[in-house]
PDB file of C-alpha atoms and ligand atoms in Angstrom:
ATOM      1  CA  MET A 275     161.518  34.220  97.370  1.00 41.00           C
ATOM      2  CA  PHE A 276     158.407  32.218  98.433  1.00 45.00           C
ATOM      3  CA  ASP A 277     158.100  34.200 101.609  1.00 45.00           C
ATOM      4  CA  VAL A 278     158.333  37.440  99.595  1.00 49.00           C
ATOM      5  CA  GLU A 279     155.598  36.353  97.346  1.00 49.00           C
ATOM      6  CA  LEU A 280     153.405  35.228 100.104  1.00 47.00           C
ATOM      7  CA  GLN A 281     153.935  38.708 101.828  1.00 50.00           C
ATOM      8  CA  PHE A 282     152.912  40.482  98.626  1.00 50.00           C
ATOM      9  CA  LEU A 283     149.664  38.477  98.466  1.00 55.00           C
ATOM     10  CA  SER A 284     148.764  38.816 102.091  1.00 86.00           C
ATOM     11  CA  VAL A 285     149.189  42.489 102.921  1.00 95.00           C
ATOM     12  CA  ARG A 286     146.289  44.681 101.841  1.00 97.00           C
ATOM     13  CA  ILE A 287     147.224  48.363 101.710  1.00 98.00           C
ATOM     14  CA  GLN A 288     144.923  51.247 101.003  1.00 98.00           C
ATOM     15  CA  LEU A 289     146.200  54.620 100.676  1.00 98.00           C
ATOM     16  CA  PHE A 290     144.187  57.937 101.053  1.00 98.00           C
ATOM     17  CA  GLU A 291     146.195  60.213  98.887  1.00 98.00           C
ATOM     18  CA  PHE A 292     146.023  63.367  96.787  1.00 98.00           C
ATOM     19  CA  GLY A 293     149.070  64.100  94.595  1.00 94.00           C
ATOM     20  CA  PRO A 294     150.650  67.294  96.046  1.00 90.00           C
ATOM     21  CA  THR A 295     150.097  66.534  99.628  1.00 97.00           C
ATOM     22  CA  ARG A 296     152.393  64.628 102.021  1.00 98.00           C
ATOM     23  CA  SER A 297     150.736  61.373 100.762  1.00 98.00           C
ATOM     24  CA  ALA A 298     153.427  61.629  97.989  1.00 98.00           C
ATOM     25  CA  ARG A 299     155.823  60.220 100.672  1.00 98.00           C
ATOM     26  CA  CYS A 300     153.545  57.199 101.047  1.00 98.00           C
ATOM     27  CA  ARG A 301     153.173  56.551  97.377  1.00 98.00           C
ATOM     28  CA  TRP A 302     156.898  57.008  96.918  1.00 98.00           C
ATOM     29  CA  ILE A 303     157.843  54.375  99.436  1.00 98.00           C
ATOM     30  CA  LEU A 304     155.216  51.883  98.182  1.00 98.00           C
ATOM     31  CA  GLN A 305     156.566  52.247  94.779  1.00 98.00           C
ATOM     32  CA  GLU A 306     160.120  51.732  95.931  1.00 98.00           C
ATOM     33  CA  ALA A 307     158.907  48.671  97.992  1.00 98.00           C
ATOM     34  CA  GLY A 308     157.193  47.352  94.884  1.00 98.00           C
ATOM     35  CA  LEU A 309     154.047  46.619  97.008  1.00 97.00           C
ATOM     36  CA  PRO A 310     150.587  46.712  95.328  1.00 97.00           C
ATOM     37  CA  PHE A 311     148.114  49.131  97.080  1.00 98.00           C
ATOM     38  CA  GLU A 312     144.711  50.506  96.521  1.00 98.00           C
ATOM     39  CA  SER A 313     144.677  54.342  96.017  1.00 98.00           C
ATOM     40  CA  ILE A 314     141.695  56.281  97.420  1.00 98.00           C
ATOM     41  CA  ASP A 315     142.020  59.688  95.885  1.00 98.00           C
ATOM     42  CA  HIS A 316     139.040  61.927  96.013  1.00 97.00           C
ATOM     43  CA  GLY A 317     141.095  65.058  95.505  1.00 96.00           C
ATOM     44  CA  PRO A 318     141.155  67.964  98.097  1.00 94.00           C
ATOM     45  CA  GLU A 319     137.568  67.355  98.893  1.00 95.00           C
ATOM     46  CA  ALA A 320     138.547  64.287 100.803  1.00 97.00           C
ATOM     47  CA  ILE A 321     139.980  66.516 103.517  1.00 97.00           C
ATOM     48  CA  GLY A 322     137.725  66.593 106.559  1.00 97.00           C
ATOM     49  CA  SER A 323     135.374  64.090 105.057  1.00 98.00           C
ATOM     50  CA  ASP A 324     133.751  61.406 107.310  1.00 98.00           C
ATOM     51  CA  GLU A 325     135.426  58.744 105.221  1.00 97.00           C
ATOM     52  CA  LEU A 326     138.855  60.140 106.080  1.00 98.00           C
ATOM     53  CA  ARG A 327     138.093  61.047 109.722  1.00 98.00           C
ATOM     54  CA  ALA A 328     137.330  57.313 110.253  1.00 97.00           C
ATOM     55  CA  VAL A 329     140.997  56.779 109.624  1.00 98.00           C
ATOM     56  CA  HIS A 330     142.681  60.069 110.445  1.00 98.00           C
ATOM     57  CA  PRO A 331     141.063  61.801 113.447  1.00 98.00           C
ATOM     58  CA  LEU A 332     141.779  65.337 111.919  1.00 98.00           C
ATOM     59  CA  GLY A 333     140.546  64.199 108.500  1.00 98.00           C
ATOM     60  CA  LYS A 334     143.920  64.952 106.915  1.00 98.00           C
ATOM     61  CA  LEU A 335     145.877  63.368 104.185  1.00 98.00           C
ATOM     62  CA  PRO A 336     147.601  61.069 104.011  1.00 98.00           C
ATOM     63  CA  ALA A 337     146.105  58.061 105.873  1.00 98.00           C
ATOM     64  CA  ALA A 338     146.320  54.383 105.255  1.00 98.00           C
ATOM     65  CA  ILE A 339     144.739  51.119 106.236  1.00 98.00           C
ATOM     66  CA  ILE A 340     147.070  48.259 106.359  1.00 98.00           C
ATOM     67  CA  ASP A 341     145.658  44.819 106.752  1.00 97.00           C
ATOM     68  CA  GLY A 342     142.559  46.479 108.064  1.00 97.00           C
ATOM     69  CA  GLU A 343     144.391  48.657 110.679  1.00 98.00           C
ATOM     70  CA  PRO A 344     144.224  52.419 110.245  1.00 98.00           C
ATOM     71  CA  LEU A 345     147.500  54.451 110.332  1.00 98.00           C
ATOM     72  CA  PHE A 346     148.002  58.226 109.910  1.00 98.00           C
ATOM     73  CA  GLU A 347     151.068  60.562 109.872  1.00 98.00           C
ATOM     74  CA  SER A 348     153.020  60.253 106.478  1.00 98.00           C
ATOM     75  CA  THR A 349     156.279  59.233 108.027  1.00 99.00           C
ATOM     76  CA  ALA A 350     154.760  56.515 110.308  1.00 98.00           C
ATOM     77  CA  ILE A 351     153.225  55.131 107.190  1.00 99.00           C
ATOM     78  CA  THR A 352     156.571  55.221 105.109  1.00 99.00           C
ATOM     79  CA  THR A 353     158.313  53.490 108.031  1.00 98.00           C
ATOM     80  CA  ALA A 354     155.719  50.832 108.466  1.00 98.00           C
ATOM     81  CA  ILE A 355     155.721  50.151 104.728  1.00 98.00           C
ATOM     82  CA  ALA A 356     159.540  49.918 104.677  1.00 98.00           C
ATOM     83  CA  ASP A 357     159.288  47.505 107.617  1.00 98.00           C
ATOM     84  CA  LEU A 358     157.008  45.160 105.623  1.00 98.00           C
ATOM     85  CA  VAL A 359     159.862  44.484 103.061  1.00 98.00           C
ATOM     86  CA  PRO A 360     163.131  44.034 105.021  1.00 97.00           C
ATOM     87  CA  GLU A 361     164.650  42.340 102.002  1.00 97.00           C
ATOM     88  CA  LYS A 362     164.620  45.720 100.180  1.00 98.00           C
ATOM     89  CA  GLY A 363     166.671  47.308 103.025  1.00 98.00           C
ATOM     90  CA  LEU A 364     164.646  50.475 102.997  1.00 98.00           C
ATOM     91  CA  VAL A 365     164.973  51.050 106.847  1.00 98.00           C
ATOM     92  CA  GLY A 366     167.153  49.711 109.587  1.00 98.00           C
ATOM     93  CA  LYS A 367     165.732  47.163 111.901  1.00 98.00           C
ATOM     94  CA  SER A 368     164.418  48.403 115.401  1.00 97.00           C
ATOM     95  CA  GLY A 369     167.241  48.766 117.807  1.00 98.00           C
ATOM     96  CA  THR A 370     170.017  49.308 115.338  1.00 98.00           C
ATOM     97  CA  ARG A 371     171.944  52.436 114.854  1.00 98.00           C
ATOM     98  CA  ALA A 372     170.572  52.754 111.327  1.00 98.00           C
ATOM     99  CA  ARG A 373     167.052  52.797 112.780  1.00 98.00           C
ATOM    100  CA  ALA A 374     167.986  55.551 115.346  1.00 98.00           C
ATOM    101  CA  LEU A 375     169.445  57.627 112.526  1.00 99.00           C
ATOM    102  CA  HIS A 376     166.200  57.117 110.355  1.00 99.00           C
ATOM    103  CA  ASP A 377     164.109  58.421 113.481  1.00 98.00           C
ATOM    104  CA  GLN A 378     166.646  61.247 113.967  1.00 99.00           C
ATOM    105  CA  TRP A 379     166.420  62.570 110.442  1.00 99.00           C
ATOM    106  CA  THR A 380     162.617  61.985 110.120  1.00 99.00           C
ATOM    107  CA  SER A 381     162.029  63.852 113.347  1.00 99.00           C
ATOM    108  CA  PHE A 382     164.289  66.622 111.996  1.00 99.00           C
ATOM    109  CA  ALA A 383     162.441  66.806 108.716  1.00 98.00           C
ATOM    110  CA  LEU A 384     159.062  67.090 110.599  1.00 98.00           C
ATOM    111  CA  SER A 385     160.073  69.570 113.270  1.00 98.00           C
ATOM    112  CA  GLU A 386     162.718  71.651 111.679  1.00 98.00           C
ATOM    113  CA  LEU A 387     161.528  71.729 107.947  1.00 99.00           C
ATOM    114  CA  ASP A 388     157.862  70.652 107.458  1.00 98.00           C
ATOM    115  CA  ALA A 389     156.867  72.818 110.302  1.00 98.00           C
ATOM    116  CA  TRP A 390     157.907  76.004 108.659  1.00 98.00           C
ATOM    117  CA  SER A 391     156.932  75.315 105.077  1.00 98.00           C
ATOM    118  CA  TRP A 392     153.437  74.131 106.401  1.00 98.00           C
ATOM    119  CA  SER A 393     153.112  77.327 108.316  1.00 98.00           C
ATOM    120  CA  SER A 394     153.605  79.319 105.083  1.00 98.00           C
ATOM    121  CA  ALA A 395     151.308  76.955 103.295  1.00 97.00           C
ATOM    122  CA  ILE A 396     148.347  77.315 105.700  1.00 98.00           C
ATOM    123  CA  ASN A 397     148.981  81.091 105.652  1.00 98.00           C
ATOM    124  CA  THR A 398     148.963  81.318 101.853  1.00 97.00           C
ATOM    125  CA  PHE A 399     146.287  78.949 100.553  1.00 95.00           C
ATOM    126  CA  VAL A 400     144.979  76.430 103.163  1.00 95.00           C
ATOM    127  CA  LEU A 401     143.230  78.647 105.812  1.00 97.00           C
ATOM    128  CA  PRO A 402     140.202  80.846 104.869  1.00 97.00           C
ATOM    129  CA  GLU A 403     141.671  84.207 103.900  1.00 98.00           C
ATOM    130  CA  GLU A 404     140.357  85.964 106.965  1.00 98.00           C
ATOM    131  CA  GLN A 405     142.356  83.550 109.271  1.00 98.00           C
ATOM    132  CA  ARG A 406     145.738  83.870 107.527  1.00 98.00           C
ATOM    133  CA  LEU A 407     148.603  85.760 109.112  1.00 98.00           C
ATOM    134  CA  ASP A 408     150.838  87.646 106.684  1.00 96.00           C
ATOM    135  CA  ASN A 409     153.950  88.243 108.847  1.00 97.00           C
ATOM    136  CA  VAL A 410     155.067  84.639 109.262  1.00 98.00           C
ATOM    137  CA  HIS A 411     156.926  84.027 106.012  1.00 98.00           C
ATOM    138  CA  GLU A 412     160.207  85.664 106.595  1.00 98.00           C
ATOM    139  CA  GLN A 413     160.609  83.904 109.839  1.00 98.00           C
ATOM    140  CA  ASN A 414     159.515  80.570 108.391  1.00 98.00           C
ATOM    141  CA  ARG A 415     162.081  80.961 105.602  1.00 98.00           C
ATOM    142  CA  GLU A 416     164.893  81.648 107.974  1.00 98.00           C
ATOM    143  CA  LEU A 417     164.080  78.790 110.286  1.00 98.00           C
ATOM    144  CA  PHE A 418     163.721  76.366 107.304  1.00 99.00           C
ATOM    145  CA  ARG A 419     167.162  77.566 105.940  1.00 98.00           C
ATOM    146  CA  ARG A 420     168.769  77.045 109.427  1.00 98.00           C
ATOM    147  CA  ALA A 421     167.745  73.402 109.281  1.00 98.00           C
ATOM    148  CA  ALA A 422     168.730  73.184 105.533  1.00 98.00           C
ATOM    149  CA  THR A 423     172.145  74.303 106.372  1.00 98.00           C
ATOM    150  CA  VAL A 424     172.689  71.322 108.622  1.00 98.00           C
ATOM    151  CA  LEU A 425     171.633  68.983 105.787  1.00 98.00           C
ATOM    152  CA  ASP A 426     173.579  70.807 103.175  1.00 98.00           C
ATOM    153  CA  GLU A 427     176.726  70.325 105.266  1.00 98.00           C
ATOM    154  CA  PHE A 428     175.999  66.719 105.958  1.00 98.00           C
ATOM    155  CA  LEU A 429     175.348  65.930 102.247  1.00 98.00           C
ATOM    156  CA  GLY A 430     178.624  67.495 101.415  1.00 98.00           C
ATOM    157  CA  ASP A 431     180.283  64.059 102.282  1.00 94.00           C
ATOM    158  CA  VAL A 432     177.588  61.585 101.452  1.00 98.00           C
ATOM    159  CA  ASP A 433     174.879  60.982  98.853  1.00 98.00           C
ATOM    160  CA  TYR A 434     172.138  59.645 101.234  1.00 98.00           C
ATOM    161  CA  LEU A 435     171.329  60.157 104.928  1.00 98.00           C
ATOM    162  CA  VAL A 436     171.714  56.667 106.452  1.00 98.00           C
ATOM    163  CA  ASP A 437     174.636  54.452 105.685  1.00 98.00           C
ATOM    164  CA  ASN A 438     175.154  56.379 102.444  1.00 98.00           C
ATOM    165  CA  ARG A 439     172.461  54.288 100.635  1.00 98.00           C
ATOM    166  CA  PHE A 440     168.972  55.206  99.684  1.00 98.00           C
ATOM    167  CA  SER A 441     166.311  54.449 102.242  1.00 99.00           C
ATOM    168  CA  ALA A 442     162.997  55.660 103.691  1.00 99.00           C
ATOM    169  CA  THR A 443     164.712  58.350 105.496  1.00 99.00           C
ATOM    170  CA  ASP A 444     165.401  60.055 102.237  1.00 99.00           C
ATOM    171  CA  VAL A 445     161.739  59.683 101.273  1.00 99.00           C
ATOM    172  CA  ASN A 446     160.686  61.493 104.441  1.00 99.00           C
ATOM    173  CA  VAL A 447     163.412  64.159 104.351  1.00 99.00           C
ATOM    174  CA  GLY A 448     163.241  64.556 100.481  1.00 98.00           C
ATOM    175  CA  TYR A 449     159.547  65.533 100.619  1.00 98.00           C
ATOM    176  CA  ALA A 450     160.283  68.157 103.201  1.00 98.00           C
ATOM    177  CA  VAL A 451     163.310  69.532 101.201  1.00 98.00           C
ATOM    178  CA  ASN A 452     161.223  69.622  98.141  1.00 98.00           C
ATOM    179  CA  ALA A 453     158.547  71.636  99.778  1.00 98.00           C
ATOM    180  CA  GLY A 454     161.143  74.229 100.695  1.00 98.00           C
ATOM    181  CA  ARG A 455     162.482  74.297  97.144  1.00 98.00           C
ATOM    182  CA  SER A 456     159.102  74.851  95.690  1.00 97.00           C
ATOM    183  CA  ARG A 457     158.869  78.021  97.842  1.00 97.00           C
ATOM    184  CA  GLY A 458     162.229  79.219  96.557  1.00 98.00           C
ATOM    185  CA  TRP A 459     163.950  78.609 100.043  1.00 98.00           C
ATOM    186  CA  LEU A 460     166.858  76.452  98.848  1.00 98.00           C
ATOM    187  CA  ASP A 461     169.017  79.019  97.050  1.00 98.00           C
ATOM    188  CA  GLY A 462     172.738  78.554  97.658  1.00 98.00           C
ATOM    189  CA  PHE A 463     172.431  74.970  99.140  1.00 98.00           C
ATOM    190  CA  ASP A 464     174.357  73.174  96.408  1.00 98.00           C
ATOM    191  CA  HIS A 465     174.689  69.775  98.092  1.00 98.00           C
ATOM    192  CA  LEU A 466     171.050  69.804  99.039  1.00 98.00           C
ATOM    193  CA  ASN A 467     169.756  70.734  95.597  1.00 98.00           C
ATOM    194  CA  GLU A 468     171.960  67.789  94.127  1.00 98.00           C
ATOM    195  CA  TYR A 469     170.596  65.449  96.732  1.00 98.00           C
ATOM    196  CA  LEU A 470     166.985  66.458  95.816  1.00 98.00           C
ATOM    197  CA  ASP A 471     167.621  66.100  92.061  1.00 98.00           C
ATOM    198  CA  ARG A 472     169.177  62.651  92.721  1.00 98.00           C
ATOM    199  CA  LEU A 473     166.032  61.672  94.652  1.00 98.00           C
ATOM    200  CA  ILE A 474     163.580  63.101  91.963  1.00 98.00           C
ATOM    201  CA  ALA A 475     165.519  61.068  89.301  1.00 98.00           C
ATOM    202  CA  ARG A 476     164.488  57.809  90.884  1.00 98.00           C
ATOM    203  CA  PRO A 477     161.828  56.035  88.759  1.00 98.00           C
ATOM    204  CA  ALA A 478     159.691  55.369  91.978  1.00 98.00           C
ATOM    205  CA  CYS A 479     159.698  59.137  93.080  1.00 98.00           C
ATOM    206  CA  PRO A 480     156.336  60.793  92.398  1.00 98.00           C
ATOM    207  CA  LEU A 481     157.702  64.349  93.084  1.00 97.00           C
ATOM    208  CA  PRO A 482     157.548  66.430  89.838  1.00 90.00           C
ATOM    209  CA  ALA A 483     161.034  67.153  88.285  1.00 83.00           C
TER     210      ALA A 483
HETATM  211  N1  GSH B 218     152.136  65.550 109.831  1.00 67.12           N
HETATM  212  C1  GSH B 218     151.182  65.180 108.972  1.00 67.12           C
HETATM  213  C2  GSH B 218     150.533  66.345 108.190  1.00 67.12           C
HETATM  214  C3  GSH B 218     149.217  66.021 107.619  1.00 67.12           C
HETATM  215  C4  GSH B 218     148.668  67.197 106.834  1.00 67.12           C
HETATM  216  O1  GSH B 218     148.705  68.439 107.382  1.00 67.12           O
HETATM  217  N2  GSH B 218     148.188  67.052 105.560  1.00 67.12           N
HETATM  218  C5  GSH B 218     147.686  68.087 104.824  1.00 67.12           C
HETATM  219  C6  GSH B 218     147.947  67.942 103.257  1.00 67.12           C
HETATM  220  S1  GSH B 218     149.679  67.983 103.092  1.00 67.12           S
HETATM  221  C7  GSH B 218     146.179  68.252 105.042  1.00 67.12           C
HETATM  222  O2  GSH B 218     145.477  67.238 104.978  1.00 67.12           O
HETATM  223  N3  GSH B 218     145.672  69.373 105.348  1.00 67.12           N
HETATM  224  C8  GSH B 218     144.407  69.762 105.672  1.00 67.12           C
HETATM  225  C9  GSH B 218     144.118  70.694 106.638  1.00 67.12           C
HETATM  226  O3  GSH B 218     145.147  71.055 107.380  1.00 67.12           O
HETATM  227  O4  GSH B 218     143.041  71.138 106.949  1.00 67.12           O
HETATM  228  C10 GSH B 218     151.681  64.035 108.027  1.00 67.12           C
HETATM  229  O5  GSH B 218     152.924  64.216 107.723  1.00 67.12           O
HETATM  230  O6  GSH B 218     150.990  63.344 107.478  1.00 67.12           O
END
């Protein structure tokens, strides 16, 4: 108990965030971990700013400073936060099967889900209009749904992705699944929709119901 309290006191965490961005993954895991943190939220104007570039070389959200050390990439941040509170069991220890599965599903979320929803996002509202492609959305939807099929089948037998208990893996994957659902790409995936509802019902989850 004393160690836990000491840890709470000694780790300073600053999170550069803005609600609907992938910073929600970081806020979510921090709230699950029960760790205090300083939110630096300048809205969408923060993107590309000098202040953010000092922490993330592309000036993107999210970014964090943990005990004075900068860290970027939302899932690297969630995993680092989960590692700070081993007593909460939010991620397997390095070298375990549970950690390998965390890495597997996290990589899967980034490369097989985030990639396609983000491609549609940049070609809908992120890039200046003259740079947008209008012929990518059908392919993005198909590729997203191909990966969603894998998750939907897996979640037919379990409620959560690693050891059938909630973990940082579900934060990483849940955000990606939600991005697809908000585009209307999750029709017919009953297990996956139930999984997402289960995650969003958690008090620590910042994703809108
Ligand atoms: N793979 C990165 C993606 C970061 C990212 O693209 N963030 C978006 C917001 S969700 C952003 O800042 N975009 C600004 C831009 O692309 O100019 C992560 O997961 O942190």
